[in-house]
Tab-separated table of C-alpha atoms and ligand atoms in Angstrom:
chain	number	residue	atom	x	y	z
O	969	MET	CA	0.000	0.000	0.000
O	970	THR	CA	1.415	3.430	-0.847
O	971	ASP	CA	1.720	6.098	1.919
O	972	ALA	CA	0.510	8.781	-0.474
O	973	PRO	CA	-2.401	10.719	1.091
O	974	GLN	CA	-5.821	9.691	-0.189
O	975	LYS	CA	-6.778	12.030	-3.036
O	976	THR	CA	-10.197	13.504	-2.408
O	977	PHE	CA	-12.777	15.685	-4.117
O	978	THR	CA	-14.666	18.131	-1.900
O	979	LEU	CA	-18.343	18.524	-2.743
O	980	THR	CA	-20.071	21.535	-1.216
O	981	ASN	CA	-23.742	22.480	-1.199
O	982	ASP	CA	-23.653	26.199	-2.068
O	983	GLN	CA	-27.020	26.817	-0.388
O	984	THR	CA	-26.348	25.127	2.957
O	985	GLY	CA	-22.550	25.105	3.044
O	986	GLU	CA	-22.674	21.346	3.755
O	987	SER	CA	-19.692	19.576	2.225
O	988	THR	CA	-18.111	16.179	2.088
O	989	LYS	CA	-14.831	14.760	0.872
O	990	LEU	CA	-15.150	12.013	-1.715
O	991	PRO	CA	-12.206	9.691	-2.447
O	992	ILE	CA	-10.647	9.842	-5.933
O	993	LEU	CA	-9.700	6.360	-7.143
O	994	ASP	CA	-7.066	5.841	-9.841
O	995	GLY	CA	-7.094	2.951	-12.312
O	996	ASN	CA	-4.042	1.749	-14.247
O	997	ASP	CA	-5.069	3.812	-17.282
O	998	GLY	CA	-7.803	6.222	-18.289
O	999	PRO	CA	-9.828	8.660	-16.150
O	1000	SER	CA	-9.808	8.431	-12.357
O	1001	VAL	CA	-13.203	8.095	-10.640
O	1002	ILE	CA	-14.886	9.953	-7.797
O	1003	ASP	CA	-16.107	7.346	-5.317
O	1004	VAL	CA	-19.677	8.448	-4.466
O	1005	ARG	CA	-20.713	5.287	-2.626
O	1006	ARG	CA	-21.038	7.184	0.679
O	1007	LEU	CA	-22.665	10.293	-0.806
O	1008	TYR	CA	-26.269	9.411	0.076
O	1009	GLY	CA	-25.300	8.441	3.622
O	1010	GLN	CA	-23.345	11.655	4.131
O	1011	LEU	CA	-25.413	14.261	2.250
O	1012	GLY	CA	-28.716	12.503	1.511
O	1013	HIS	CA	-28.314	12.963	-2.254
O	1014	PHE	CA	-28.085	10.471	-5.111
O	1015	THR	CA	-25.975	11.150	-8.188
O	1016	TYR	CA	-27.987	11.541	-11.393
O	1017	ASP	CA	-26.694	10.147	-14.700
O	1018	PRO	CA	-29.397	8.659	-17.000
O	1019	GLY	CA	-27.693	6.607	-19.725
O	1020	PHE	CA	-24.568	6.341	-17.548
O	1021	ARG	CA	-22.679	8.841	-19.719
O	1022	ALA	CA	-20.361	9.775	-16.852
O	1023	THR	CA	-20.685	6.746	-14.575
O	1024	GLY	CA	-18.228	3.959	-13.868
O	1025	SER	CA	-20.461	1.011	-12.903
O	1026	CYS	CA	-17.652	-1.319	-11.827
O	1027	ASP	CA	-13.930	-1.850	-11.954
O	1028	SER	CA	-12.647	-4.235	-14.607
O	1029	ALA	CA	-9.309	-5.468	-15.945
O	1030	LEU	CA	-10.580	-6.982	-19.179
O	1031	THR	CA	-10.833	-4.186	-21.759
O	1032	TYR	CA	-9.578	-0.626	-21.963
O	1033	ILE	CA	-10.962	1.919	-24.436
O	1034	ASP	CA	-9.597	5.403	-25.067
O	1035	GLY	CA	-12.407	7.010	-27.068
O	1036	GLU	CA	-10.473	10.171	-27.918
O	1037	GLN	CA	-7.448	8.268	-29.261
O	1038	GLY	CA	-9.382	5.366	-30.764
O	1039	ILE	CA	-7.546	2.792	-28.640
O	1040	LEU	CA	-8.921	-0.671	-27.712
O	1041	LEU	CA	-6.922	-3.087	-25.537
O	1042	HIS	CA	-7.860	-6.530	-24.230
O	1043	ARG	CA	-5.847	-7.324	-21.076
O	1044	GLY	CA	-3.322	-4.734	-22.352
O	1045	TYR	CA	-2.953	-6.121	-25.891
O	1046	ALA	CA	-3.952	-3.794	-28.764
O	1047	ILE	CA	-6.856	-4.976	-30.912
O	1048	GLU	CA	-4.686	-4.386	-34.006
O	1049	ASP	CA	-2.093	-6.891	-32.722
O	1050	LEU	CA	-4.691	-9.440	-31.649
O	1051	ALA	CA	-6.509	-9.256	-35.008
O	1052	ALA	CA	-3.279	-9.550	-37.003
O	1053	ARG	CA	-1.254	-11.992	-34.890
O	1054	SER	CA	-3.604	-13.968	-32.626
O	1055	ASP	CA	-6.789	-15.996	-33.100
O	1056	TYR	CA	-10.205	-16.066	-31.476
O	1057	MET	CA	-9.494	-19.043	-29.232
O	1058	GLU	CA	-6.411	-17.263	-27.838
O	1059	VAL	CA	-8.472	-14.095	-27.288
O	1060	CYS	CA	-11.118	-16.157	-25.448
O	1061	TYR	CA	-8.438	-17.617	-23.195
O	1062	LEU	CA	-6.922	-14.140	-22.680
O	1063	LEU	CA	-10.258	-12.594	-21.670
O	1064	LEU	CA	-11.151	-15.491	-19.362
O	1065	HIS	CA	-7.757	-15.988	-17.702
O	1066	GLY	CA	-5.880	-12.699	-18.121
O	1067	GLU	CA	-2.876	-13.968	-20.113
O	1068	LEU	CA	-2.254	-15.260	-23.641
O	1069	PRO	CA	-2.079	-19.081	-23.459
O	1070	THR	CA	1.113	-21.100	-23.776
O	1071	GLY	CA	1.126	-23.775	-26.461
O	1072	ASP	CA	-0.053	-26.480	-24.045
O	1073	GLN	CA	-2.706	-24.203	-22.484
O	1074	LYS	CA	-4.003	-23.333	-25.950
O	1075	THR	CA	-4.178	-26.979	-27.023
O	1076	LEU	CA	-6.104	-27.948	-23.871
O	1077	PHE	CA	-8.445	-24.939	-24.145
O	1078	GLU	CA	-9.249	-25.616	-27.814
O	1079	SER	CA	-9.882	-29.281	-27.050
O	1080	THR	CA	-12.166	-28.346	-24.152
O	1081	ILE	CA	-14.192	-25.973	-26.325
O	1082	THR	CA	-14.308	-28.470	-29.207
O	1083	HIS	CA	-15.724	-31.173	-26.952
O	1084	HIS	CA	-18.547	-28.924	-25.760
O	1085	THR	CA	-19.800	-27.894	-29.222
O	1086	MET	CA	-22.660	-30.408	-29.421
O	1087	VAL	CA	-26.040	-29.494	-27.931
O	1088	HIS	CA	-28.533	-31.832	-26.221
O	1089	ASP	CA	-30.477	-33.519	-29.012
O	1090	GLN	CA	-33.767	-32.301	-27.529
O	1091	ILE	CA	-32.682	-28.731	-28.327
O	1092	ASN	CA	-33.690	-29.621	-31.888
O	1093	ASN	CA	-37.300	-29.799	-30.697
O	1094	PHE	CA	-37.234	-26.132	-29.671
O	1095	PHE	CA	-36.734	-25.120	-33.277
O	1096	ARG	CA	-39.862	-26.971	-34.350
O	1097	GLY	CA	-41.852	-24.482	-32.300
O	1098	PHE	CA	-40.536	-21.430	-34.151
O	1099	ARG	CA	-41.898	-20.036	-37.420
O	1100	ARG	CA	-39.407	-20.559	-40.240
O	1101	ASP	CA	-39.372	-16.791	-40.777
O	1102	ALA	CA	-38.667	-15.989	-37.113
O	1103	HIS	CA	-35.808	-13.517	-36.723
O	1104	PRO	CA	-32.726	-15.557	-35.753
O	1105	MET	CA	-32.029	-13.194	-32.838
O	1106	ALA	CA	-35.457	-14.120	-31.428
O	1107	ILE	CA	-34.427	-17.770	-31.738
O	1108	MET	CA	-31.082	-17.082	-30.049
O	1109	CYS	CA	-32.801	-15.360	-27.108
O	1110	GLY	CA	-35.104	-18.350	-26.719
O	1111	VAL	CA	-32.722	-21.238	-27.235
O	1112	VAL	CA	-29.759	-19.829	-25.291
O	1113	GLY	CA	-32.062	-19.018	-22.374
O	1114	ALA	CA	-33.465	-22.556	-22.642
O	1115	LEU	CA	-29.986	-24.005	-22.062
O	1116	SER	CA	-30.727	-23.202	-18.411
O	1117	ALA	CA	-33.400	-25.911	-18.631
O	1118	PHE	CA	-30.836	-28.468	-19.835
O	1119	TYR	CA	-27.865	-27.929	-17.606
O	1120	HIS	CA	-28.671	-28.578	-13.950
O	1121	ASP	CA	-25.134	-29.699	-13.243
O	1122	HIS	CA	-22.368	-27.169	-12.631
O	1123	THR	CA	-24.611	-24.115	-12.280
O	1124	ASP	CA	-23.443	-23.067	-8.825
O	1125	VAL	CA	-22.541	-19.465	-9.674
O	1126	ASN	CA	-20.490	-19.279	-6.468
O	1127	SER	CA	-18.198	-22.096	-7.622
O	1128	ALA	CA	-15.187	-21.063	-9.745
O	1129	GLU	CA	-15.151	-24.494	-11.381
O	1130	ASP	CA	-18.864	-24.312	-12.298
O	1131	ARG	CA	-18.475	-20.774	-13.633
O	1132	LEU	CA	-15.663	-21.920	-15.938
O	1133	ILE	CA	-17.650	-24.934	-17.174
O	1134	SER	CA	-20.601	-22.658	-17.970
O	1135	ALA	CA	-18.228	-20.299	-19.815
O	1136	HIS	CA	-16.775	-23.165	-21.862
O	1137	ARG	CA	-20.235	-24.512	-22.696
O	1138	LEU	CA	-21.528	-21.124	-23.837
O	1139	ILE	CA	-18.480	-20.252	-25.969
O	1140	ALA	CA	-18.638	-23.719	-27.546
O	1141	LYS	CA	-22.379	-23.977	-28.152
O	1142	MET	CA	-23.174	-20.513	-29.482
O	1143	PRO	CA	-21.875	-21.316	-33.022
O	1144	THR	CA	-23.822	-24.582	-33.051
O	1145	ILE	CA	-27.072	-22.853	-32.056
O	1146	ALA	CA	-26.434	-19.914	-34.414
O	1147	ALA	CA	-25.855	-22.278	-37.331
O	1148	MET	CA	-29.025	-24.190	-36.382
O	1149	ALA	CA	-30.984	-20.914	-36.447
O	1150	TYR	CA	-29.725	-20.250	-39.972
O	1151	LYS	CA	-30.400	-23.816	-41.182
O	1152	TYR	CA	-33.928	-23.747	-39.730
O	1153	SER	CA	-34.682	-20.475	-41.539
O	1154	CYS	CA	-33.750	-21.930	-44.937
O	1155	GLY	CA	-35.191	-25.392	-44.405
O	1156	GLN	CA	-31.877	-27.231	-44.559
O	1157	PRO	CA	-30.952	-30.016	-42.112
O	1158	PHE	CA	-28.844	-29.156	-39.086
O	1159	MET	CA	-25.146	-29.984	-39.458
O	1160	TYR	CA	-23.319	-31.539	-36.536
O	1161	PRO	CA	-20.087	-29.920	-35.368
O	1162	ARG	CA	-16.832	-31.492	-36.562
O	1163	ASN	CA	-14.100	-31.957	-33.955
O	1164	ASP	CA	-11.379	-31.850	-36.601
O	1165	LEU	CA	-12.138	-28.221	-37.497
O	1166	GLY	CA	-11.118	-25.007	-35.746
O	1167	TYR	CA	-13.733	-22.758	-34.146
O	1168	ALA	CA	-14.438	-20.452	-37.106
O	1169	ALA	CA	-14.100	-23.180	-39.742
O	1170	ASN	CA	-16.486	-25.382	-37.751
O	1171	PHE	CA	-19.046	-22.581	-37.663
O	1172	LEU	CA	-18.796	-22.111	-41.457
O	1173	HIS	CA	-19.138	-25.890	-41.866
O	1174	MET	CA	-22.284	-26.034	-39.687
O	1175	THR	CA	-23.744	-23.008	-41.483
O	1176	PHE	CA	-22.972	-23.613	-45.132
O	1177	GLY	CA	-22.215	-27.342	-45.247
O	1178	VAL	CA	-24.866	-29.868	-46.341
O	1179	PRO	CA	-25.029	-33.627	-45.602
O	1180	ALA	CA	-25.019	-34.383	-49.338
O	1181	GLU	CA	-21.507	-33.010	-49.813
O	1182	SER	CA	-18.289	-33.310	-47.856
O	1183	SER	CA	-17.117	-29.764	-48.610
O	1184	GLU	CA	-14.323	-28.181	-46.589
O	1185	PRO	CA	-14.671	-24.569	-45.398
O	1186	ASP	CA	-12.357	-22.194	-47.263
O	1187	PRO	CA	-9.387	-21.629	-44.876
O	1188	ILE	CA	-9.015	-18.001	-45.929
O	1189	LEU	CA	-12.713	-17.311	-45.262
O	1190	ALA	CA	-12.327	-19.123	-41.940
O	1191	ARG	CA	-9.423	-16.797	-41.083
O	1192	ALA	CA	-11.537	-13.752	-42.000
O	1193	MET	CA	-14.405	-15.114	-39.866
O	1194	ASP	CA	-12.010	-15.684	-36.959
O	1195	LYS	CA	-10.749	-12.091	-37.257
O	1196	ILE	CA	-14.331	-10.768	-37.229
O	1197	PHE	CA	-14.967	-12.779	-34.061
O	1198	ILE	CA	-11.872	-11.203	-32.442
O	1199	LEU	CA	-13.092	-7.692	-33.344
O	1200	HIS	CA	-16.430	-8.344	-31.590
O	1201	ALA	CA	-15.146	-10.248	-28.538
O	1202	ASP	CA	-15.493	-7.625	-25.817
O	1203	HIS	CA	-15.945	-3.898	-25.467
O	1204	GLU	CA	-15.906	-2.652	-21.853
O	1205	GLN	CA	-19.251	-1.800	-20.216
O	1206	ASN	CA	-21.477	-1.461	-23.304
O	1207	ALA	CA	-25.248	-1.850	-23.018
O	1208	SER	CA	-25.401	-5.638	-23.427
O	1209	THR	CA	-22.415	-6.242	-21.138
O	1210	SER	CA	-23.974	-3.993	-18.489
O	1211	THR	CA	-27.187	-5.999	-18.930
O	1212	VAL	CA	-25.240	-9.194	-18.288
O	1213	ARG	CA	-23.616	-7.724	-15.185
O	1214	ILE	CA	-26.941	-6.457	-13.815
O	1215	ALA	CA	-28.736	-9.742	-14.538
O	1216	GLY	CA	-25.851	-11.764	-13.099
O	1217	SER	CA	-25.619	-9.617	-9.953
O	1218	SER	CA	-28.767	-11.287	-8.605
O	1219	GLY	CA	-27.054	-14.696	-8.834
O	1220	ALA	CA	-29.134	-15.702	-11.867
O	1221	ASN	CA	-28.418	-18.765	-14.014
O	1222	PRO	CA	-25.511	-17.993	-16.404
O	1223	TYR	CA	-27.367	-19.199	-19.521
O	1224	ALA	CA	-30.326	-16.940	-18.697
O	1225	VAL	CA	-27.909	-14.065	-18.050
O	1226	ILE	CA	-26.333	-14.436	-21.506
O	1227	ALA	CA	-29.817	-14.579	-23.051
O	1228	ALA	CA	-30.424	-11.164	-21.444
O	1229	GLY	CA	-27.248	-9.878	-23.100
O	1230	ILE	CA	-28.442	-11.203	-26.472
O	1231	ALA	CA	-31.739	-9.364	-26.041
O	1232	SER	CA	-29.978	-6.067	-25.347
O	1233	LEU	CA	-27.513	-6.470	-28.223
O	1234	TRP	CA	-30.390	-6.953	-30.694
O	1235	GLY	CA	-31.370	-3.275	-30.656
O	1236	PRO	CA	-30.425	-1.170	-33.742
O	1237	ALA	CA	-28.621	1.346	-31.527
O	1238	HIS	CA	-26.285	-1.480	-30.440
O	1239	GLY	CA	-25.447	-4.755	-32.151
O	1240	GLY	CA	-28.475	-4.597	-34.420
O	1241	ALA	CA	-26.744	-1.749	-36.281
O	1242	ASN	CA	-24.798	-4.088	-38.569
O	1243	GLU	CA	-28.062	-5.373	-40.030
O	1244	ALA	CA	-29.432	-1.806	-40.167
O	1245	VAL	CA	-26.353	-0.567	-42.093
O	1246	LEU	CA	-27.022	-3.010	-44.951
O	1247	SER	CA	-30.702	-2.021	-45.039
O	1248	MET	CA	-29.657	1.649	-45.088
O	1249	LEU	CA	-27.145	1.116	-47.913
O	1250	ASP	CA	-29.784	-0.771	-49.915
O	1251	GLU	CA	-32.265	2.064	-49.302
O	1252	ILE	CA	-29.714	4.681	-50.424
O	1253	GLY	CA	-29.064	2.506	-53.461
O	1254	ASP	CA	-26.866	4.928	-55.367
O	1255	LYS	CA	-24.182	7.527	-54.665
O	1256	SER	CA	-26.474	10.186	-56.102
O	1257	ARG	CA	-28.804	9.742	-53.111
O	1258	ILE	CA	-26.150	9.939	-50.370
O	1259	ASN	CA	-26.602	13.652	-49.721
O	1260	GLU	CA	-30.360	13.154	-49.321
O	1261	PHE	CA	-29.742	10.645	-46.524
O	1262	VAL	CA	-26.964	12.643	-44.900
O	1263	LYS	CA	-29.418	15.555	-44.771
O	1264	LYS	CA	-32.030	13.312	-43.097
O	1265	ALA	CA	-29.411	12.145	-40.575
O	1266	LYS	CA	-28.641	15.746	-39.674
O	1267	ASP	CA	-32.282	16.785	-39.356
O	1268	PRO	CA	-33.132	17.008	-35.629
O	1269	ASP	CA	-36.796	16.422	-36.511
O	1270	ASP	CA	-36.026	13.222	-38.394
O	1271	SER	CA	-35.401	10.089	-36.323
O	1272	PHE	CA	-33.186	8.663	-39.100
O	1273	ARG	CA	-29.561	8.210	-38.077
O	1274	LEU	CA	-26.600	7.140	-40.156
O	1275	MET	CA	-26.372	3.507	-39.056
O	1276	GLY	CA	-22.853	2.323	-38.308
O	1277	PHE	CA	-21.828	5.877	-37.440
O	1278	GLY	CA	-21.228	7.418	-34.038
O	1279	HIS	CA	-20.373	5.869	-30.709
O	1280	ARG	CA	-20.938	6.677	-27.055
O	1281	VAL	CA	-17.231	6.282	-26.315
O	1282	TYR	CA	-15.253	6.603	-29.550
O	1283	LYS	CA	-14.879	10.238	-30.599
O	1284	ASN	CA	-12.279	9.123	-33.117
O	1285	PHE	CA	-12.191	6.213	-35.542
O	1286	ASP	CA	-13.340	2.941	-33.943
O	1287	PRO	CA	-10.120	0.905	-34.402
O	1288	ARG	CA	-12.259	-2.120	-35.222
O	1289	ALA	CA	-13.882	-0.267	-38.122
O	1290	LYS	CA	-10.473	0.368	-39.699
O	1291	ILE	CA	-9.566	-3.328	-39.506
O	1292	MET	CA	-13.036	-4.309	-40.747
O	1293	LYS	CA	-12.659	-1.989	-43.753
O	1294	GLU	CA	-9.332	-3.655	-44.688
O	1295	THR	CA	-10.896	-7.097	-44.207
O	1296	ALA	CA	-13.759	-6.155	-46.523
O	1297	ASP	CA	-11.262	-5.534	-49.329
O	1298	GLU	CA	-9.482	-8.828	-48.604
O	1299	VAL	CA	-12.656	-10.937	-48.547
O	1300	LEU	CA	-14.166	-9.368	-51.668
O	1301	ASP	CA	-10.874	-9.829	-53.537
O	1302	LEU	CA	-10.704	-13.442	-52.357
O	1303	MET	CA	-14.271	-14.072	-53.410
O	1304	GLY	CA	-13.539	-12.402	-56.755
O	1305	MET	CA	-16.518	-10.225	-55.943
O	1306	SER	CA	-17.249	-6.552	-56.057
O	1307	ASP	CA	-20.127	-5.230	-53.989
O	1308	PRO	CA	-21.445	-1.807	-54.991
O	1309	ARG	CA	-22.401	-1.361	-51.351
O	1310	LEU	CA	-18.695	-1.171	-50.436
O	1311	GLU	CA	-18.114	1.727	-52.810
O	1312	LEU	CA	-21.338	3.311	-51.555
O	1313	ALA	CA	-20.182	2.903	-47.930
O	1314	ARG	CA	-16.779	4.402	-48.714
O	1315	GLU	CA	-18.385	7.418	-50.441
O	1316	LEU	CA	-20.858	7.830	-47.570
O	1317	GLU	CA	-17.976	7.765	-45.083
O	1318	ARG	CA	-16.022	10.309	-47.131
O	1319	ILE	CA	-18.951	12.720	-47.435
O	1320	ALA	CA	-19.924	12.397	-43.756
O	1321	LEU	CA	-16.367	12.903	-42.497
O	1322	GLU	CA	-16.152	16.160	-44.458
O	1323	ASP	CA	-19.484	17.415	-43.102
O	1324	ASP	CA	-19.351	19.832	-40.137
O	1325	TYR	CA	-22.332	18.152	-38.451
O	1326	PHE	CA	-20.416	14.871	-38.123
O	1327	VAL	CA	-17.037	16.505	-37.553
O	1328	GLN	CA	-18.297	18.731	-34.714
O	1329	ARG	CA	-20.048	15.786	-33.047
O	1330	LYS	CA	-17.018	13.544	-33.609
O	1331	LEU	CA	-19.117	10.920	-35.389
O	1332	TYR	CA	-16.998	8.287	-37.098
O	1333	PRO	CA	-17.707	4.840	-38.559
O	1334	ASN	CA	-18.008	2.206	-35.841
O	1335	VAL	CA	-17.515	-1.569	-35.838
O	1336	ASP	CA	-20.864	-2.100	-37.562
O	1337	PHE	CA	-20.298	0.113	-40.589
O	1338	TYR	CA	-18.321	-2.321	-42.754
O	1339	SER	CA	-18.973	-5.683	-41.089
O	1340	GLY	CA	-22.226	-6.323	-42.939
O	1341	ILE	CA	-20.564	-5.975	-46.343
O	1342	ILE	CA	-18.082	-8.725	-45.462
O	1343	LEU	CA	-20.746	-10.989	-43.995
O	1344	LYS	CA	-22.942	-10.536	-47.068
O	1345	ALA	CA	-19.987	-11.461	-49.307
O	1346	MET	CA	-19.436	-14.581	-47.175
O	1347	GLY	CA	-23.010	-15.643	-47.856
O	1348	PHE	CA	-24.785	-14.690	-44.610
O	1349	PRO	CA	-28.301	-13.245	-44.890
O	1350	THR	CA	-28.645	-9.780	-43.307
O	1351	GLU	CA	-30.743	-10.996	-40.396
O	1352	MET	CA	-27.876	-13.274	-39.300
O	1353	PHE	CA	-25.427	-10.393	-38.817
O	1354	THR	CA	-26.347	-9.614	-35.210
O	1355	VAL	CA	-26.368	-13.325	-34.415
O	1356	LEU	CA	-22.692	-13.415	-35.407
O	1357	PHE	CA	-22.058	-10.394	-33.199
O	1358	ALA	CA	-23.772	-12.181	-30.277
O	1359	MET	CA	-21.746	-15.336	-30.901
O	1360	ALA	CA	-18.450	-13.463	-30.830
O	1361	ARG	CA	-19.442	-11.276	-27.862
O	1362	THR	CA	-20.398	-14.270	-25.716
O	1363	VAL	CA	-16.799	-14.602	-24.486
O	1364	GLY	CA	-16.827	-10.932	-23.470
O	1365	TRP	CA	-20.147	-11.232	-21.682
O	1366	ILE	CA	-19.202	-14.397	-19.809
O	1367	SER	CA	-15.722	-13.071	-18.937
O	1368	GLN	CA	-17.237	-9.869	-17.534
O	1369	TRP	CA	-19.788	-11.957	-15.613
O	1370	LYS	CA	-16.993	-14.202	-14.268
O	1371	GLU	CA	-14.952	-11.147	-13.207
O	1372	MET	CA	-17.983	-9.725	-11.387
O	1373	MET	CA	-18.781	-13.054	-9.672
O	1374	GLU	CA	-15.156	-13.360	-8.518
O	1375	ASN	CA	-15.446	-9.950	-6.817
O	1376	PRO	CA	-19.148	-9.626	-6.036
O	1377	ASP	CA	-20.385	-6.153	-5.125
O	1378	GLY	CA	-23.959	-7.163	-4.331
O	1379	ILE	CA	-27.002	-6.774	-6.544
O	1380	PHE	CA	-27.017	-3.818	-8.983
O	1381	ARG	CA	-29.829	-1.613	-7.663
O	1382	PRO	CA	-29.718	2.027	-8.910
O	1383	ARG	CA	-31.952	4.748	-7.418
O	1384	GLN	CA	-33.855	7.535	-9.234
O	1385	LEU	CA	-35.052	11.136	-9.314
O	1386	TYR	CA	-38.744	10.724	-8.486
O	1387	THR	CA	-41.012	12.942	-10.648
O	1388	GLY	CA	-44.393	11.373	-9.839
O	1389	HIS	CA	-47.260	12.410	-7.550
O	1390	LYS	CA	-46.690	13.066	-3.864
O	1391	HIS	CA	-48.837	10.887	-1.570
O	1392	ARG	CA	-52.550	11.522	-2.195
O	1393	PRO	CA	-55.802	10.057	-0.738
O	1394	PHE	CA	-57.459	7.151	-2.579
O	1395	VAL	CA	-60.668	8.049	-4.469
O	1396	ASP	CA	-63.420	5.415	-4.593
O	1397	LEU	CA	-64.909	4.639	-7.982
O	1398	PRO	CA	-68.275	6.424	-7.507
O	1399	LYS	CA	-66.424	9.662	-6.745
O	1400	ARG	CA	-64.043	9.596	-9.790
W	835	SDX	C1	-22.198	-0.784	-30.965
W	835	SDX	O1	-21.091	0.791	-26.393
W	835	SDX	C2	-20.436	0.020	-27.161
W	835	SDX	O2	-19.246	-0.205	-26.966
W	835	SDX	C3	-21.211	-0.601	-28.327
W	835	SDX	C4	-20.385	-1.396	-29.340
W	835	SDX	C5	-19.835	-2.663	-28.732
W	835	SDX	O3	-18.860	-3.201	-29.280
W	835	SDX	O4	-20.473	-3.204	-27.768
W	835	SDX	O5	-19.319	-0.604	-29.810
W	835	SDX	C6	-21.236	-1.831	-30.531
W	835	SDX	O6	-23.302	-0.776	-30.493
W	835	SDX	C7	-21.734	0.293	-31.926
W	835	SDX	C8	-22.829	1.388	-32.175
W	835	SDX	C9	-23.797	0.830	-33.236
W	835	SDX	N1	-24.953	1.740	-33.375
W	835	SDX	C10	-25.111	2.485	-34.506
W	835	SDX	O7	-24.299	2.552	-35.435
W	835	SDX	C11	-26.442	3.240	-34.556
W	835	SDX	C12	-26.199	4.674	-35.025
W	835	SDX	N2	-25.455	5.373	-33.943
W	835	SDX	C13	-26.239	6.168	-33.016
W	835	SDX	O8	-27.484	5.618	-32.699
W	835	SDX	C14	-25.392	6.683	-31.843
W	835	SDX	O9	-24.240	7.164	-32.378
W	835	SDX	C15	-25.059	5.751	-30.703
W	835	SDX	C16	-26.265	5.121	-30.104
W	835	SDX	C17	-24.117	4.700	-31.151
W	835	SDX	C18	-24.357	6.607	-29.646
W	835	SDX	O10	-25.288	7.499	-29.214
W	835	SDX	P1	-24.927	8.580	-28.098
W	835	SDX	O11	-23.581	8.440	-27.535
W	835	SDX	O12	-26.073	8.581	-27.147
W	835	SDX	O13	-24.809	9.854	-28.929
W	835	SDX	P2	-25.885	10.946	-28.913
W	835	SDX	O14	-27.206	10.340	-29.238
W	835	SDX	O15	-25.736	11.716	-27.656
W	835	SDX	O16	-25.423	11.806	-30.173
W	835	SDX	C19	-24.723	12.987	-30.005
W	835	SDX	C20	-25.167	13.821	-31.197
W	835	SDX	C21	-26.687	13.985	-31.275
W	835	SDX	O17	-26.929	15.174	-32.004
W	835	SDX	P3	-27.282	16.535	-31.113
W	835	SDX	O18	-28.458	16.158	-30.221
W	835	SDX	O19	-26.032	16.823	-30.345
W	835	SDX	O20	-27.624	17.563	-32.147
W	835	SDX	O21	-24.783	13.128	-32.401
W	835	SDX	C22	-25.947	12.803	-33.141
W	835	SDX	C23	-27.120	12.855	-32.177
W	835	SDX	O22	-28.320	13.144	-32.881
W	835	SDX	N3	-25.719	11.449	-33.659
W	835	SDX	C24	-25.999	11.086	-34.906
W	835	SDX	C25	-25.583	9.741	-34.987
W	835	SDX	N4	-25.090	9.349	-33.809
W	835	SDX	C26	-25.174	10.410	-32.985
W	835	SDX	N5	-26.556	11.753	-35.939
W	835	SDX	C27	-26.697	11.044	-37.080
W	835	SDX	N6	-26.314	9.761	-37.248
W	835	SDX	C28	-25.764	9.082	-36.227
W	835	SDX	N7	-25.389	7.819	-36.381
């Protein structure tokens, strides 16, 4: 412990002169925080921060974001290095355990995940209850939550061993369930996982393989898929991760907690944006209409927003968007394809980044702006895009949940500024 005096922040009520000293806590990087935990007890006031724009809800060692500089680190490693030099299984191990795995650790981890990829055969019956045209995110919410009805073993959330088994099961089974959601939507038979394939290749096999052919997933597409998973793995205390932490803080079943995260991610302001970007680009249709849509996005009376643009934290380029843009070129070249949407997206980005409205508000492309173009080129239907985001983010959600459960802070229970009626006498029906 250092002998340095505790740094404090003095808060004074200008009307009454009441004041209190609040501790300032320093992290290892990024802004310090003012510890207001004793504020209500000392001064009888709550803090007020709807949307948590200026609130640190927890301490965490998993992911660091510098929004002004456009920096993203996982356990101290830059996302650029992880995307270029690591793979998704290593990033999963890193997020769960805090260090990149050694060769032996990686081999054991991959084998553990591989041998959890199958789902209980009765899970198939769940799909029979869905309409074929159900949105796959609706299916993911339902089926992932239903895993809590299948796993009664190892669900003691206070046991480190059980928490790790739940984490392994979720990371392993998400691709299987996601592929099943796709297969069900197009009337093709489910494909079983193959233990001889890597994580991303296995997902492509279960999604695009058919029993009638013994095709092998394209290794370069599998590498691109793996990189996309890395870019979506974790992202600090975003809406869906905060949902997972809040849901998990009550001691809820881990499968149900991840289903809550999936539900939150689905929204177009969050993970649903990748699907919305493609719909927006298709609606714009041609470069000649870009200015019309940019004008709509700037109109305060129009609810339309440029999907894939802007971010609560990044006020510079989202580093993931840069990597995604490069990957889009690679995948389209590999596929020998050209997608007019890519040129449209590039022109839209150029026009927006030269427009004062976006420049003043520091609105840049985010992770969702280019991802849909790659996924479309790889053969995924638009409504599967957020499912892929949920799959990749599962390791982030479950690692954040694990970190919280290792250092529990009690149930998340915010307070409020009450704006309703003061107490008033009840009025019987005849007198209303
Ligand atoms: C993800 O949190 C995370 O880390 C999320 C994520 C992750 O990995 O988990 O990074 C993934 O969700 C990325 C974001 C995907 N969503 C979209 O692309 C949807 C479009 N973006 C916007 O809805 C918006 O930018 C948000 C929701 C992402 C951020 O909203 P904020 O921080 O609440 O910003 P804001 O609404 O306060 O906007 C500030 C100003 C406003 O204008 P003024 O009121 O100041 O005049 O910028 C404007 C907004 O109207 N604005 C936009 C805009 N985004 C913000 N105007 C037009 N188009 C946009 N996209």
